[in-house]
CSV table of C-alpha atoms and ligand atoms in Angstrom, one decimal:
chain,number,residue,atom,x,y,z
A,14,MET,CA,0.0,0.2,-0.2
A,15,GLN,CA,1.1,3.7,-0.6
A,16,VAL,CA,1.9,5.6,2.3
A,17,LYS,CA,2.7,9.4,2.1
A,18,VAL,CA,3.5,11.2,5.4
A,19,LYS,CA,5.6,14.3,6.2
A,20,ILE,CA,8.1,13.7,8.7
A,21,ASN,CA,10.0,16.9,10.2
A,22,GLY,CA,8.7,18.9,7.4
A,23,LYS,CA,9.9,16.6,4.6
A,24,GLU,CA,7.6,14.4,2.7
A,25,TYR,CA,8.3,10.5,2.3
A,26,GLN,CA,6.3,8.2,0.1
A,27,ASP,CA,6.7,4.6,-0.2
A,28,ASP,CA,4.9,1.3,-1.0
A,29,VAL,CA,4.7,-0.7,2.4
A,30,GLU,CA,3.4,-3.9,3.6
A,31,PRO,CA,-0.1,-3.3,5.3
A,32,ARG,CA,1.4,-4.7,8.4
A,33,MET,CA,4.5,-2.4,8.8
A,34,LEU,CA,4.5,-0.4,11.8
A,35,LEU,CA,5.1,3.4,11.9
A,36,VAL,CA,8.3,2.9,13.8
A,37,HIS,CA,9.7,0.6,11.0
A,38,PHE,CA,8.6,3.2,8.5
A,39,ILE,CA,10.5,6.0,10.3
A,40,ARG,CA,13.5,4.1,10.9
A,41,GLU,CA,13.9,2.0,7.6
A,42,LYS,CA,12.1,4.0,5.1
A,43,ALA,CA,12.7,7.5,6.4
A,44,ARG,CA,16.1,6.4,7.9
A,45,LEU,CA,15.4,8.5,10.9
A,46,THR,CA,17.0,6.3,13.7
A,47,GLY,CA,16.7,8.5,16.6
A,48,THR,CA,13.2,6.9,17.2
A,49,HIS,CA,14.2,3.6,19.0
A,50,ILE,CA,12.6,0.4,19.3
A,51,GLY,CA,12.7,-1.0,23.1
A,52,CYS,CA,9.6,-3.3,23.5
A,53,ASP,CA,7.5,-3.3,20.2
A,54,THR,CA,4.3,-3.7,22.5
A,55,GLY,CA,3.4,-0.2,23.7
A,56,ASN,CA,5.1,-0.3,27.1
A,57,CYS,CA,8.6,1.4,27.0
A,58,GLY,CA,8.0,4.8,25.1
A,59,ALA,CA,11.3,4.6,23.3
A,60,CYS,CA,9.3,4.9,20.0
A,61,THR,CA,7.7,8.0,21.0
A,62,VAL,CA,7.0,10.6,18.3
A,63,LEU,CA,4.7,13.4,17.7
A,64,PHE,CA,1.8,12.6,15.6
A,65,ASN,CA,0.0,15.8,14.5
A,66,GLY,CA,1.5,17.5,17.3
A,67,ARG,CA,0.6,14.8,20.1
A,68,THR,CA,2.8,12.2,21.3
A,69,ILE,CA,2.3,8.7,20.2
A,70,LYS,CA,4.1,5.3,20.5
A,71,SER,CA,4.9,4.7,16.8
A,72,CYS,CA,5.1,0.8,17.6
A,73,LEU,CA,1.4,0.8,18.2
A,74,MET,CA,0.5,2.2,14.8
A,75,LEU,CA,0.6,0.7,11.2
A,76,ALA,CA,2.7,3.0,8.8
A,77,VAL,CA,-0.7,3.0,6.6
A,78,GLN,CA,-2.7,4.7,9.6
A,79,ALA,CA,-0.2,7.6,9.5
A,80,ASN,CA,-1.0,8.1,5.7
A,81,GLY,CA,-1.3,12.0,5.2
A,82,ALA,CA,-0.2,12.7,8.8
A,83,GLU,CA,2.8,15.2,10.0
A,84,ILE,CA,5.3,13.5,12.2
A,85,MET,CA,8.0,15.0,14.3
A,86,THR,CA,10.8,12.9,15.5
A,87,ILE,CA,14.0,13.7,17.6
A,88,GLU,CA,15.8,14.6,14.6
A,89,GLY,CA,12.9,17.5,13.7
A,90,LEU,CA,13.6,19.2,17.3
A,91,SER,CA,17.3,19.6,16.5
A,92,THR,CA,17.2,21.2,13.1
A,93,ASN,CA,19.0,24.4,14.1
A,94,GLY,CA,21.4,22.9,16.6
A,95,LEU,CA,20.4,21.3,20.0
A,96,HIS,CA,16.9,22.2,21.5
A,97,PRO,CA,17.4,23.8,25.0
A,98,ILE,CA,15.7,20.4,26.4
A,99,GLN,CA,18.4,18.5,24.8
A,100,ASP,CA,21.0,20.7,26.3
A,101,ALA,CA,19.5,20.4,29.7
A,102,PHE,CA,19.6,16.6,29.5
A,103,LEU,CA,23.6,17.0,28.7
A,104,GLU,CA,24.2,19.5,31.6
A,105,LYS,CA,22.0,17.7,34.2
A,106,PHE,CA,23.2,14.0,33.1
A,107,GLY,CA,19.4,13.0,32.2
A,108,PHE,CA,20.6,9.9,30.3
A,109,GLN,CA,23.2,7.2,30.5
A,110,CYS,CA,22.7,4.5,27.6
A,111,GLY,CA,20.5,7.1,25.9
A,112,TYR,CA,18.0,4.4,24.6
A,113,CYS,CA,14.8,6.1,26.2
A,114,THR,CA,16.2,9.5,25.7
A,115,SER,CA,14.5,10.6,22.3
A,116,GLY,CA,11.0,9.5,23.6
A,117,MET,CA,11.7,11.1,27.1
A,118,ILE,CA,12.7,14.5,25.3
A,119,LEU,CA,9.7,14.3,22.9
A,120,SER,CA,7.2,13.7,25.9
A,121,ALA,CA,9.0,16.7,27.8
A,122,TYR,CA,8.7,19.0,24.7
A,123,VAL,CA,4.9,18.5,24.6
A,124,LEU,CA,4.7,19.0,28.3
A,125,LEU,CA,6.5,22.2,28.2
A,126,GLN,CA,4.5,23.6,25.3
A,127,SER,CA,1.4,23.3,27.4
A,128,ASN,CA,2.8,23.7,30.6
A,129,PRO,CA,6.0,25.7,30.8
A,130,GLN,CA,6.6,25.5,34.5
A,131,PRO,CA,5.7,22.3,35.5
A,132,THR,CA,6.2,20.9,38.9
A,133,ASP,CA,8.3,17.7,39.4
A,134,HIS,CA,5.0,15.9,39.9
A,135,GLU,CA,3.6,17.0,36.7
A,136,ILE,CA,6.8,16.2,34.9
A,137,ARG,CA,6.6,12.6,36.5
A,138,GLU,CA,3.3,12.3,35.5
A,139,ALA,CA,4.0,13.5,31.7
A,140,LEU,CA,6.6,10.6,31.7
A,141,GLU,CA,4.6,8.0,32.7
A,142,GLY,CA,4.6,6.5,29.4
A,143,ASN,CA,8.2,6.5,28.9
A,144,LEU,CA,10.6,4.0,30.8
A,145,CYS,CA,14.3,4.5,31.8
A,146,MET,CA,16.2,1.5,32.8
A,147,CYS,CA,19.2,3.3,33.9
A,148,THR,CA,18.8,6.6,35.6
A,149,GLY,CA,16.3,6.1,38.5
A,150,TYR,CA,14.4,9.1,36.8
A,151,GLN,CA,15.4,11.9,39.1
A,152,GLN,CA,18.0,13.3,36.8
A,153,ILE,CA,15.5,13.2,34.0
A,154,VAL,CA,13.1,15.1,36.0
A,155,GLU,CA,15.8,17.7,37.1
A,156,SER,CA,16.9,18.1,33.2
A,157,ILE,CA,13.2,18.7,32.4
A,158,SER,CA,12.8,21.3,35.2
A,159,TYR,CA,16.1,22.9,34.2
A,160,ALA,CA,15.0,23.1,30.7
A,161,ALA,CA,11.8,25.0,31.9
A,162,THR,CA,13.8,27.4,33.7
A,163,LYS,CA,16.2,27.9,30.8
A,164,MET,CA,13.6,28.3,28.1
A,165,LYS,CA,11.6,30.9,30.2
A,166,GLU,CA,14.9,32.9,30.6
A,167,ALA,CA,15.5,32.7,26.9
A,168,GLY,CA,11.7,33.6,26.1
A,169,LYS,CA,11.1,30.4,24.0
B,30,FES,S1,9.1,0.1,21.4
B,30,FES,FE1,7.3,1.4,21.2
B,30,FES,S2,6.6,1.5,23.3
B,30,FES,FE2,8.3,0.5,23.5
B,31,FES,S1,19.1,6.2,29.8
B,31,FES,FE1,19.3,4.0,29.6
B,31,FES,S2,17.3,3.5,29.4
B,31,FES,FE2,17.0,5.4,30.0
């Protein structure tokens, strides 16, 4: 089946098997490998992307269901250098192996768009669909809180 989607502002069109998952389309057809596959069953959040502005787990959607949609992956966040959330993760040690990080950052991005000064509790709630096996979450929460402060100071 033909699929046409816009990813990070660029159009991708291809013939795919009807059963192809969106995460596989993103990684294998669009070659955007910042979107990770952790579980393939909707549990870990490593495959999180923005779908028409909202976070989804791209392993839970077929590529054909995304036909006509606008998607943003982690690569789309850093087209002009690192985004302040990415900088904050670097400065506050918000990752170790990095496997969960692109999903964490995209969930944080959506949170900060609607709630620019979230409490730690609100950050933890926003991340409940994203699992991390390494950090214990504390540095991730600190990174997002720090990003919120930096973005406020920078007027972003
Ligand atoms: S790979 Fe999609 S939620 Fe884990
Ligand atoms: S940094 Fe390794 S899974 Fe989160």
